[in-house]
Short mmCIF file of C-alpha atoms and ligand atoms in Angstrom, two decimals:
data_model
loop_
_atom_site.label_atom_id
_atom_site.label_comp_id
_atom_site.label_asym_id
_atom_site.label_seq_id
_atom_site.Cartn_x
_atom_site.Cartn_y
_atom_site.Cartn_z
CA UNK Q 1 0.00 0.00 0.00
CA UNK Q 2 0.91 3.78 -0.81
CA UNK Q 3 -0.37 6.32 0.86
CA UNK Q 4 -0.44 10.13 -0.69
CA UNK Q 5 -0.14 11.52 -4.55
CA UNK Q 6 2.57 9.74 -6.47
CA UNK Q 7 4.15 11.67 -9.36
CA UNK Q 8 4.24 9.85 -12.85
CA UNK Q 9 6.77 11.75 -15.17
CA UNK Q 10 6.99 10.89 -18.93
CA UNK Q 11 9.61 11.59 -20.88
CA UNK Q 12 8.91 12.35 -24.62
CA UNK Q 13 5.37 12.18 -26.33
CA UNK Q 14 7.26 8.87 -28.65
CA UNK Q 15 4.50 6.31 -29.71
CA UNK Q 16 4.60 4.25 -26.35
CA UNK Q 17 3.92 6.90 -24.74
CA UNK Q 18 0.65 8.18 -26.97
CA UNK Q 19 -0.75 4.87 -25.53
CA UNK Q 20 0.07 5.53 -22.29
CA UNK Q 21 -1.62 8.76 -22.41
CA UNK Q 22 -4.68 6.90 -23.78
CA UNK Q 23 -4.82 3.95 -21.51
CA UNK Q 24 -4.47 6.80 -18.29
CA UNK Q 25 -7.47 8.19 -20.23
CA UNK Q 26 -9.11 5.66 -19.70
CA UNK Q 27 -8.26 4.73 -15.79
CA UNK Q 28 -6.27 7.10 -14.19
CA UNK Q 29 -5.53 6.06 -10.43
CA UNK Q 30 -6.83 9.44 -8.45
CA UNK Q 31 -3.37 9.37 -6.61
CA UNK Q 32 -1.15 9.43 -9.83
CA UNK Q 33 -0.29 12.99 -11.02
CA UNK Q 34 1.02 12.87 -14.48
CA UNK Q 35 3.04 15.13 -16.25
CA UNK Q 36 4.55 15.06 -19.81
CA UNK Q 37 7.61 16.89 -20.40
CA UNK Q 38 8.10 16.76 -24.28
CA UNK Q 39 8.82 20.20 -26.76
CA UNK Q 40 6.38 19.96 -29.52
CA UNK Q 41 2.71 20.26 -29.18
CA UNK Q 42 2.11 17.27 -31.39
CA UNK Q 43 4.01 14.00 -32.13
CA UNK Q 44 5.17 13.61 -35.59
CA UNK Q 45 4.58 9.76 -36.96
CA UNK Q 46 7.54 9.04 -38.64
CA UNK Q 47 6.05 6.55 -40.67
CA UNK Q 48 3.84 8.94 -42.43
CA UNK Q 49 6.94 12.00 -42.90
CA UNK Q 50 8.02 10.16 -46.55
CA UNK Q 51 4.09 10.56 -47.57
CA UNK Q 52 4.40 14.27 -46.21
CA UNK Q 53 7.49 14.77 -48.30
CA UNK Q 54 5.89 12.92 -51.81
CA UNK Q 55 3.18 15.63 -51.37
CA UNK Q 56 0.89 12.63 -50.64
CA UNK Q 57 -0.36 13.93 -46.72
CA UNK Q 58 -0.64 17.36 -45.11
CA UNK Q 59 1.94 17.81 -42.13
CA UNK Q 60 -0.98 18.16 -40.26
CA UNK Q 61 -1.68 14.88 -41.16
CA UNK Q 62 1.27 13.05 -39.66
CA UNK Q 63 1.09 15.05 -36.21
CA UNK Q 64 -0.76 13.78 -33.42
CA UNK Q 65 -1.85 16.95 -31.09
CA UNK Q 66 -0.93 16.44 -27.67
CA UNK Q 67 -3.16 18.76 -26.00
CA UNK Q 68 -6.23 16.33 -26.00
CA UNK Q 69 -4.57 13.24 -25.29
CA UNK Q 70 -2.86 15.17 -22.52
CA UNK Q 71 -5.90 16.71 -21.17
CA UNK Q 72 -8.03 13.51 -21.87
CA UNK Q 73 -5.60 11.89 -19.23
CA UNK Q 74 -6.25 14.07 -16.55
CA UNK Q 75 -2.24 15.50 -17.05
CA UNK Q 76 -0.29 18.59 -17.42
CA UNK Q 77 2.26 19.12 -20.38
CA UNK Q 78 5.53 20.86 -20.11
CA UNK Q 79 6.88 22.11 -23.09
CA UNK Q 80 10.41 21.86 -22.95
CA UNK Q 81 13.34 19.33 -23.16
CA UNK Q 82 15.03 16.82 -20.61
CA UNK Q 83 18.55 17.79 -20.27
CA UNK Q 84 19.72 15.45 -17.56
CA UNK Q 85 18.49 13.14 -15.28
CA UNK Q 86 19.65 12.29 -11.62
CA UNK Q 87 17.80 8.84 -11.23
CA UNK Q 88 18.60 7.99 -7.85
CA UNK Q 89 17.49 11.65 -6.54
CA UNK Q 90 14.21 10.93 -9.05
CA UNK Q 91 14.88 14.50 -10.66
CA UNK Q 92 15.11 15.29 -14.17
CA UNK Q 93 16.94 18.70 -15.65
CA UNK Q 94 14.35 20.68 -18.08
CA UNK Q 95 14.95 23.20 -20.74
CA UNK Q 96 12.38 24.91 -22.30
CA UNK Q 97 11.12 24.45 -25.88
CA UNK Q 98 8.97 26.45 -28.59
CA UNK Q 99 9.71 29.84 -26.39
CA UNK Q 100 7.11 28.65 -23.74
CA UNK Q 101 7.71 30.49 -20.52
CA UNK Q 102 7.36 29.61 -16.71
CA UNK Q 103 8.59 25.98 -17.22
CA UNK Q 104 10.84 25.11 -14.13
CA UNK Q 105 14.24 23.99 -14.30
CA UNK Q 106 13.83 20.36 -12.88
CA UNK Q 107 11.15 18.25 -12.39
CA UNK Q 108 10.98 15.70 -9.82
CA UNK Q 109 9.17 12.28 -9.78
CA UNK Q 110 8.30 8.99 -7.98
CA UNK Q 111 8.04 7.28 -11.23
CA UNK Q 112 9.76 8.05 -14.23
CA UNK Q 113 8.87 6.97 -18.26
CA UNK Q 114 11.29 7.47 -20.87
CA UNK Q 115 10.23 7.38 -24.84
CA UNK Q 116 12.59 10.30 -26.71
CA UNK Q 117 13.61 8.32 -29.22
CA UNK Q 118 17.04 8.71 -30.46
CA UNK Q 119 18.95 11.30 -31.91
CA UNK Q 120 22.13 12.62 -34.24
CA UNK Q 121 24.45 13.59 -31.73
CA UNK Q 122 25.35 16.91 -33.81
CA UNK Q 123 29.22 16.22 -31.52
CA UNK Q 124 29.60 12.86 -32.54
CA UNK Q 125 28.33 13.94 -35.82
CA UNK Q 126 30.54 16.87 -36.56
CA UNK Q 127 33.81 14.48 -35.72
CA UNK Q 128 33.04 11.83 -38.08
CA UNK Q 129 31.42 14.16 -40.78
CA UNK Q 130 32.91 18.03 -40.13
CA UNK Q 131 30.40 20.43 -41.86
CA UNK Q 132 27.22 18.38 -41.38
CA UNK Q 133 25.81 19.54 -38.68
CA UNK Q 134 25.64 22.90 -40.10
CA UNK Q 135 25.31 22.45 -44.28
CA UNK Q 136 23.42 18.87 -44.23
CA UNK Q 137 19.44 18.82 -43.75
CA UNK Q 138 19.48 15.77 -40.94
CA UNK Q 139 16.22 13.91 -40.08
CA UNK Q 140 16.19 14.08 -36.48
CA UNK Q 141 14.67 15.50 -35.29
CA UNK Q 142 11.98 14.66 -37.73
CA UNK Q 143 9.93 18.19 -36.91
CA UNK Q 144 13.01 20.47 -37.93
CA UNK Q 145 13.46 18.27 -41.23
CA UNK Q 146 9.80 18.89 -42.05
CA UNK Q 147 9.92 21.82 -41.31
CA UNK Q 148 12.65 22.46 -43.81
CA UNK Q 149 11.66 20.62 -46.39
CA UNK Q 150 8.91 22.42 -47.99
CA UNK Q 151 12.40 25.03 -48.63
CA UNK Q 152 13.88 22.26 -50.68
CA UNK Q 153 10.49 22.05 -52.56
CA UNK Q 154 10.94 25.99 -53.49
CA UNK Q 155 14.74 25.99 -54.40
CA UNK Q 156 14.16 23.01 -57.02
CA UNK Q 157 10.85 25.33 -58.52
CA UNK Q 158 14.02 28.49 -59.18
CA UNK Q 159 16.93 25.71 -60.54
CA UNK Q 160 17.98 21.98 -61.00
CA UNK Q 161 19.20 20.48 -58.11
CA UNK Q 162 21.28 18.08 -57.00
CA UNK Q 163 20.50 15.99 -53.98
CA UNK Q 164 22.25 13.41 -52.29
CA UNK Q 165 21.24 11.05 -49.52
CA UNK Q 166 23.42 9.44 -46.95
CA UNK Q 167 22.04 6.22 -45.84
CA UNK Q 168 20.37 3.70 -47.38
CA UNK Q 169 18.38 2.33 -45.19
CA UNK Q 170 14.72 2.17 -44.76
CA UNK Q 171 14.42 6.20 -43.49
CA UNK Q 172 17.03 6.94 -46.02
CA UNK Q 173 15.53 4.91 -48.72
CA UNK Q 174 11.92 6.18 -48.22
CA UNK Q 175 12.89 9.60 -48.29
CA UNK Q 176 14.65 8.98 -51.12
CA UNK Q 177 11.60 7.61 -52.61
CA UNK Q 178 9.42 9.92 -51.27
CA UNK Q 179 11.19 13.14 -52.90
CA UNK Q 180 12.21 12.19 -56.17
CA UNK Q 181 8.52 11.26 -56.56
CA UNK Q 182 7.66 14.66 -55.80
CA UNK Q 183 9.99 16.81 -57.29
CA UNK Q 184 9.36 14.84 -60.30
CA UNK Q 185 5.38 15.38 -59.98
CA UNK Q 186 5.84 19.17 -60.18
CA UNK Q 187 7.86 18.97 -63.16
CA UNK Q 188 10.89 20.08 -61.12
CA UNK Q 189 14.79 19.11 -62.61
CA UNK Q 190 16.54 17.33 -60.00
CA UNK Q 191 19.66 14.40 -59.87
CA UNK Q 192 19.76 12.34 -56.74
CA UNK Q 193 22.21 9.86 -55.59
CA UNK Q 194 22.18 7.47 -52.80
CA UNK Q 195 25.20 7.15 -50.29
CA UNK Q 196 24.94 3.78 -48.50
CA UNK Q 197 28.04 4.37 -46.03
CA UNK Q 198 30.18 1.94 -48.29
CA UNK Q 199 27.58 -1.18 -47.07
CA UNK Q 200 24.53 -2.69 -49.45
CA UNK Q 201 21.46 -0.92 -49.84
CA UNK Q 202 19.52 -1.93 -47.70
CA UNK Q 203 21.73 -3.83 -45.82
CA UNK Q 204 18.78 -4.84 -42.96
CA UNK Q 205 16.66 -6.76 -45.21
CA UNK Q 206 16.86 -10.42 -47.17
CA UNK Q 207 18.87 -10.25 -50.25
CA UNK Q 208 15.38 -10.42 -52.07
CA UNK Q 209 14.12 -7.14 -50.54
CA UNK Q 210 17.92 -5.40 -51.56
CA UNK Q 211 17.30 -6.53 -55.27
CA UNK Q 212 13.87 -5.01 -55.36
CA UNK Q 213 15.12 -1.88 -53.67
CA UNK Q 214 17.80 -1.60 -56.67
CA UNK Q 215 15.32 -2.35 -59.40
CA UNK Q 216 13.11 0.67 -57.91
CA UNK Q 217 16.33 2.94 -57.72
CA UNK Q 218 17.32 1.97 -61.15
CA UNK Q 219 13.88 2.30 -62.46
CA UNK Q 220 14.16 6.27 -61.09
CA UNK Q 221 17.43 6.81 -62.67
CA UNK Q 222 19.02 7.30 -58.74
CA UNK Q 223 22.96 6.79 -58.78
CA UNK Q 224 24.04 4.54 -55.94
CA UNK Q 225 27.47 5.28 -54.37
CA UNK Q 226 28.55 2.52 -52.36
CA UNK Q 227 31.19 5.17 -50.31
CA UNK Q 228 30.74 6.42 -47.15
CA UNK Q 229 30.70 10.43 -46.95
CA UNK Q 230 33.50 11.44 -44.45
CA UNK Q 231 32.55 15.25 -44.97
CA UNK Q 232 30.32 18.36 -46.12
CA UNK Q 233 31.28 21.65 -47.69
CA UNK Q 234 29.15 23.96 -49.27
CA UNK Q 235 27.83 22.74 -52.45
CA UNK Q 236 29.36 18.97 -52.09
CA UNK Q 237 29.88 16.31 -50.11
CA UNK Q 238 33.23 14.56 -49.49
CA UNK Q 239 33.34 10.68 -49.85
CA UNK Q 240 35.70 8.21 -48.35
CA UNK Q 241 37.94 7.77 -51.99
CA UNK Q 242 38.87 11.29 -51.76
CA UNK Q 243 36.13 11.81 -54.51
CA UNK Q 244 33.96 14.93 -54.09
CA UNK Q 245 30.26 14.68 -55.11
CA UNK Q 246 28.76 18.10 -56.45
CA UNK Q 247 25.84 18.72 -54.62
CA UNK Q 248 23.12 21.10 -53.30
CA UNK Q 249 21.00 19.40 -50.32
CA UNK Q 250 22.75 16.73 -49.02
CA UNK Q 251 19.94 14.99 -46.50
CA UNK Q 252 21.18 12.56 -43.66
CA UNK Q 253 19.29 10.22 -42.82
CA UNK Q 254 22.29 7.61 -41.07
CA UNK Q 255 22.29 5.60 -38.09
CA UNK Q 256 21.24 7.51 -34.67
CA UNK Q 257 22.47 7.85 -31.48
CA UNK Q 258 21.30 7.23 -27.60
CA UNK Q 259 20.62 10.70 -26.52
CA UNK Q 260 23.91 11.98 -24.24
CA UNK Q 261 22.11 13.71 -21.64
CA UNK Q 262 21.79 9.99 -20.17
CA UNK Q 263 25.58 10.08 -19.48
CA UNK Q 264 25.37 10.84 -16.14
CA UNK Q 265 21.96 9.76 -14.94
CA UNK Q 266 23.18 7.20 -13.15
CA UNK Q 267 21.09 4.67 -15.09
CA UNK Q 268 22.34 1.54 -16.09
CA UNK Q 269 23.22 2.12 -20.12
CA UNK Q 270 23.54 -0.39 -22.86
CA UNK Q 271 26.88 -0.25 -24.54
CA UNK Q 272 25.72 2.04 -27.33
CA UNK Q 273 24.28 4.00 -24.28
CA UNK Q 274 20.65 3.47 -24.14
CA UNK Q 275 18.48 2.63 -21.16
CA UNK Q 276 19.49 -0.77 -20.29
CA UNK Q 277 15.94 -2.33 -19.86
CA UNK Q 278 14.43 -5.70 -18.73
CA UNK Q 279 11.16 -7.83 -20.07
CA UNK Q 280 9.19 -5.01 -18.15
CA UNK Q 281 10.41 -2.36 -20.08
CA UNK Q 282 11.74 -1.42 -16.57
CA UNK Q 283 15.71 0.24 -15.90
CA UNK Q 284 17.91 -2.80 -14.61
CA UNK Q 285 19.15 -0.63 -12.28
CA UNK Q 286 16.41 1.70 -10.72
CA UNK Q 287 13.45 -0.15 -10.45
CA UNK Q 288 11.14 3.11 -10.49
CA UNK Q 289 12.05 3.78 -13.90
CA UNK Q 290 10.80 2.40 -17.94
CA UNK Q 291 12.20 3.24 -20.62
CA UNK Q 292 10.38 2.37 -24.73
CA UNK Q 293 11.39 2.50 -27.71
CA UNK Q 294 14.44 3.96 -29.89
CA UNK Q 295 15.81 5.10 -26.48
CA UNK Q 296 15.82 1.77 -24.65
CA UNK Q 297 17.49 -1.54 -25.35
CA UNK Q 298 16.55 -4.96 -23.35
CA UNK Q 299 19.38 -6.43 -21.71
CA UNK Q 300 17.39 -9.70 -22.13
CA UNK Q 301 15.90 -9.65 -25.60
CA UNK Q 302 17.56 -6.68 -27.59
CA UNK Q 303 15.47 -6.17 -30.71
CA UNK Q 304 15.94 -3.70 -33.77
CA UNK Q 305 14.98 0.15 -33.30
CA UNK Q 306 11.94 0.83 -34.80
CA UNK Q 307 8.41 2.52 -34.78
CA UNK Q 308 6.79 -0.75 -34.98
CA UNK Q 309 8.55 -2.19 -31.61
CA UNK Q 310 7.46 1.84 -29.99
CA UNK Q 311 4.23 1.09 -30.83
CA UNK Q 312 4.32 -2.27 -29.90
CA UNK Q 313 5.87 -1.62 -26.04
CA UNK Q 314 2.83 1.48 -25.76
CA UNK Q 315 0.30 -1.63 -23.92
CA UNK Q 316 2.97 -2.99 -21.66
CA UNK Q 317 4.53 0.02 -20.54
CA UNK Q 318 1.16 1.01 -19.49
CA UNK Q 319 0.13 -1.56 -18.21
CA UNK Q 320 3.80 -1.78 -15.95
CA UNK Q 321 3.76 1.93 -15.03
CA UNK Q 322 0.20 1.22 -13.84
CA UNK Q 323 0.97 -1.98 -11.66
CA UNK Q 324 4.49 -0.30 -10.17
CA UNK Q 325 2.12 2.67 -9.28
CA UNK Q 326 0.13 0.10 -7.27
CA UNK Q 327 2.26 -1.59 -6.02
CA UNK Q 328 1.05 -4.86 -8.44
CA UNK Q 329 3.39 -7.70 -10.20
CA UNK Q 330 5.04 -6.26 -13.20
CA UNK Q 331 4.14 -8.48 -16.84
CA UNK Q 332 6.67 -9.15 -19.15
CA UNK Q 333 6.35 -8.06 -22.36
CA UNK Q 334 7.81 -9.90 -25.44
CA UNK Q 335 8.38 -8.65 -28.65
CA UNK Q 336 7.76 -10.06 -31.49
CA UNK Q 337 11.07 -11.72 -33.28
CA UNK Q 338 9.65 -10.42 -37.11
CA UNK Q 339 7.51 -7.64 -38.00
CA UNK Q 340 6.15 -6.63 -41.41
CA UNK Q 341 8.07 -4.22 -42.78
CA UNK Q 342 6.50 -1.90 -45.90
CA UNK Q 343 9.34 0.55 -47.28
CA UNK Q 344 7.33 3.08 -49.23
CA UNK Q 345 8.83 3.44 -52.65
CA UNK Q 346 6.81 7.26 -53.26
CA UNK Q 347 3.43 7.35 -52.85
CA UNK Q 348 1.43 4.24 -54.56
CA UNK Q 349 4.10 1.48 -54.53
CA UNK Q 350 5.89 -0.18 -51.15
CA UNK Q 351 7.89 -3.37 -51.01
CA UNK Q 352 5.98 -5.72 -47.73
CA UNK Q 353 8.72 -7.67 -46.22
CA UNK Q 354 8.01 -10.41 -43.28
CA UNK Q 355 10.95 -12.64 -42.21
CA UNK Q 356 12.24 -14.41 -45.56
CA UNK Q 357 8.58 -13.11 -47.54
CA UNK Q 358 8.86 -10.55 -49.37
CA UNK Q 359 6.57 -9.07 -52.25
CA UNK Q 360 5.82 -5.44 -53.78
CA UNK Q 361 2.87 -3.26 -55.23
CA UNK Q 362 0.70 -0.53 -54.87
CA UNK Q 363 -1.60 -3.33 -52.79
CA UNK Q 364 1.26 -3.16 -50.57
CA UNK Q 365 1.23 0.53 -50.24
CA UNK Q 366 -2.56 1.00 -49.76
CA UNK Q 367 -2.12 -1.43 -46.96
CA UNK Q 368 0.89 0.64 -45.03
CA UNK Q 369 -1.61 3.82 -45.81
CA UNK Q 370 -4.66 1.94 -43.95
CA UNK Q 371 -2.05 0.84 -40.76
CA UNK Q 372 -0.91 4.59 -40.60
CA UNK Q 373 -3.70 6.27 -41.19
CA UNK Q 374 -5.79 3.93 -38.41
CA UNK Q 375 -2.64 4.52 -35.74
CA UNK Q 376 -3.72 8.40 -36.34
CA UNK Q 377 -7.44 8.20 -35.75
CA UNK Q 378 -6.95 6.04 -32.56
CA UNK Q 379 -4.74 8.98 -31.18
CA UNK Q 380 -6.27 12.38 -32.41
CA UNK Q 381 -8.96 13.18 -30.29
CA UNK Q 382 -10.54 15.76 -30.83
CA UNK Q 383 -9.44 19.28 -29.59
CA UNK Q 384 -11.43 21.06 -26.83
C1 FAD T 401 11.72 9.21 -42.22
C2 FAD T 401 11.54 8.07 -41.28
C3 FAD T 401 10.61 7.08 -41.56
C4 FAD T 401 10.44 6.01 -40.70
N1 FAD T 401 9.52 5.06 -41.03
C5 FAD T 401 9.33 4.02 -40.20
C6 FAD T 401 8.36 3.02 -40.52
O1 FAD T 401 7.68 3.08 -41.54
N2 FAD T 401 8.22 1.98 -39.64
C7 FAD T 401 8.99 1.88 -38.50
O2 FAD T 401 8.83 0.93 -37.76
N3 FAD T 401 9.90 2.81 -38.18
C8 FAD T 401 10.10 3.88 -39.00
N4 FAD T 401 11.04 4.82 -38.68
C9 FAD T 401 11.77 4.71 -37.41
C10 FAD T 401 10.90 5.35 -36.32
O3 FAD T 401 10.77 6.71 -36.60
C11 FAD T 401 11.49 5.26 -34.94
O4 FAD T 401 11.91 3.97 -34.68
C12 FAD T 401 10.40 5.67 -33.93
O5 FAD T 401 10.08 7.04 -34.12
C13 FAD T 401 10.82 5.45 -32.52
O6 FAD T 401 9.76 5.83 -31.70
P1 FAD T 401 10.03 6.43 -30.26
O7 FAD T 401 8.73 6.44 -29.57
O8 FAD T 401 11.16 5.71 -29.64
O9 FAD T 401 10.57 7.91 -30.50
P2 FAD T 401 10.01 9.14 -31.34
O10 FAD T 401 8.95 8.76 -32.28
O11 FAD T 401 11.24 9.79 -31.89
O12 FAD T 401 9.36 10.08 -30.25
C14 FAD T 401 10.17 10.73 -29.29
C15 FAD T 401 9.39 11.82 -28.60
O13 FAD T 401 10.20 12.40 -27.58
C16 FAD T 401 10.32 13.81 -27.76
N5 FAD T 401 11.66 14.18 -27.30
C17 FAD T 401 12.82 14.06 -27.97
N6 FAD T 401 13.84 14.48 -27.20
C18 FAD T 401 13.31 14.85 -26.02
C19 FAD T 401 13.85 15.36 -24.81
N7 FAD T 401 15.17 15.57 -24.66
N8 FAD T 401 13.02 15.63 -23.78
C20 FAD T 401 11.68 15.41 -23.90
N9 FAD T 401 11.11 14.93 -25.03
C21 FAD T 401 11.92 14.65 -26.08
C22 FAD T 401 10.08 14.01 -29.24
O14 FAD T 401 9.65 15.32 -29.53
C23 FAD T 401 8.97 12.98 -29.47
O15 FAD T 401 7.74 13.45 -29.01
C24 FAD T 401 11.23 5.91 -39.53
C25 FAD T 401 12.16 6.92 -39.23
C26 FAD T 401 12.31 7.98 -40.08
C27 FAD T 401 13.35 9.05 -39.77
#
């Protein structure tokens, strides 16, 4: 037994966390005080951005609003960022976000949720590519790239351009996809050229999901450069042969990073450092903290980063954060060892991989459209 309010802090609006907000919707214990600390007013679906940049959905479209989940659950949002956490203390640093005013410094919990996803460490970044983190246009977060790429839109209306994307996998690929398909549709002159990092395209997937990848690319005319960039300058990018590729928006889209404020939180941390997790989605170390998606790895079970295991984690974590709260057994949750993968090739066409399966068509991509667009509709409620 508890006795007295017990504060319930999650980190990051991430897609186990919509759920949480919805399950707390519907029960919220009337001695749990929630708060969300997270910096946009809406959480972008990631697996919707390569429709957004095709032209094929509104960015409105891909943006869950927070405010009526967040109200619907009885909470209070903070809009800022976590800077730093001191788990043992059960205080997390804040800074504020979107110029929003009043938000205090640290925040202090009883039981703390983490779902931030990952990041490009821009330090980590600069040393292994100087000049990216300033010239390239870098998809995380995914809110400043869409923000900026309606700019890329209006640049290739005034000239040709050249564009070049670093990493090929399925982000990479997509967005590859995604914006030769619409710079294309508006009749716009534009090269592109994939950089896979010197690996296959692909390189996640069954040798029978790479060759269909290629035969899309080659279908588009899109030059593949098996080289891994080392560098950007203005108006090129520098590859690993000392060659120098000529071009105007070079878009990153390569492997992420743990986030680095967690150095120092004095939570257990995976080698790559994420939050070390076990089959509850719960911190091997401190027991009063969970940790979901890109952010987390489980000690026991680690599985690939992806939306699809996010989503998947939203009903346990819940359901854990719920029974800690109460002081109830904690279930284990087990991921599933394949998911069905659909890599949107532009809007219309999408390869469906499962395991060794694999087939393609615009069946495919109606069916990835349907699974988005009913993710959406069981998360935007509507606003007040
Ligand atoms: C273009 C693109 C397409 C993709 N398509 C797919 C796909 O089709 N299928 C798939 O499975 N995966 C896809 N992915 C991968 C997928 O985006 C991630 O695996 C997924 O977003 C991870 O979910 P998450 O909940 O961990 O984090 P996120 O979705 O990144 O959510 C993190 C949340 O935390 C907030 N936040 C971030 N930092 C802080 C902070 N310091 N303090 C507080 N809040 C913070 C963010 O604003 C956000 O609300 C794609 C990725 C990209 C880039």
């Amino acid at each position: 037994m508890h006795h007295g309010i017990k504060k319930l802090l999650l980190l990051g609006a991430g897609h186990a966390h919509v759920h949480v907000l919805a399950q707390l919707a519907r029960h919220r214990p009337a001695d749990l005080d929630v708060t969300v600390l997270s910096p946009y007013p809406f959480q972008t679906y990631s697996g919707m951005t390569p429709g957004f940049v095709a032209g094929h959905y509104s960015a409105a479209e891909c943006q869950i609003p927070l405010e009526p989940l967040v109200r619907a659950a009885g909470a209070r949002w903070v809009q800022g960022r976590c800077t730093g956490i001191d788990a043992a203390a059960g205080t997390v640093q804040v800074a504020a976000a979107g110029g929003a005013r009043d938000v205090p410094s640290e925040l202090r919990c009883d039981l703390l949720s983490i779902d931030t996803g990952a990041v490009i460490d821009r330090v980590r970044l600069e040393a292994e590519m100087p000049g990216a983190a300033d010239r390239a246009l870098i998809v995380r977060p995914i809110e400043a790239f869409a923000a900026l790429w309606p700019q890329v839109v209006a640049m290739a209306g005034d000239q040709p351009v050249s564009i070049a994307v670093v990493g090929a996998g399925a982000a990479g690929l997509e967005l590859l996809f995604a914006a030769e398909q619409r710079l294309r549709n508006e009749g716009h002159a534009a090269r592109f050229t994939l950089i896979t990092g010197g690996g296959e395209v692909a390189a996640n997937y069954t040798q029978g999901v790479q060759r269909r990848v290629l035969r899309q690319l080659k279908r588009r005319n899109i030059t593949v450069l098996r080289e891994a960039c080392v560098g950007v300058e203005a108006g090129a990018v520098r590859l690993a042969s000392g060659a120098t590729l000529a071009c105007d928006v070079p878009i990153l889209a390569i492997g992420t990073h743990a986030p680095p404020w967690l150095q120092g939180s004095g939570l257990a941390l995976s080698e790559s450092g994420h939050v070390l997790v076990n089959a509850f989605q719960q911190s091997t170390s401190h027991p009063a903290v969970f940790a979901a998606g890109d952010v987390a790895t489980r000690a026991d079970a680690p599985h690939a980063k992806s939306g699809v295991y996010a989503v998947r984690a939203g009903p346990p974590l819940a359901a854990n954060l719920l029974a800690a709260h109460e002081g109830q057994p904690l279930k284990p949750h087990h991921p599933p060892a394949n998911t069905l993968n659909l890599l949107s090739c532009g809007a219309g066409h999408a390869i469906a991989s499962y395991g060794p399966l694999h087939a393609e068509g615009g069946w495919a991509w109606r069916w990835k459209d349907r699974i988005d667009r009913a993710f959406m509709a069981r998360y935007t409620l509507p606003a007040a």
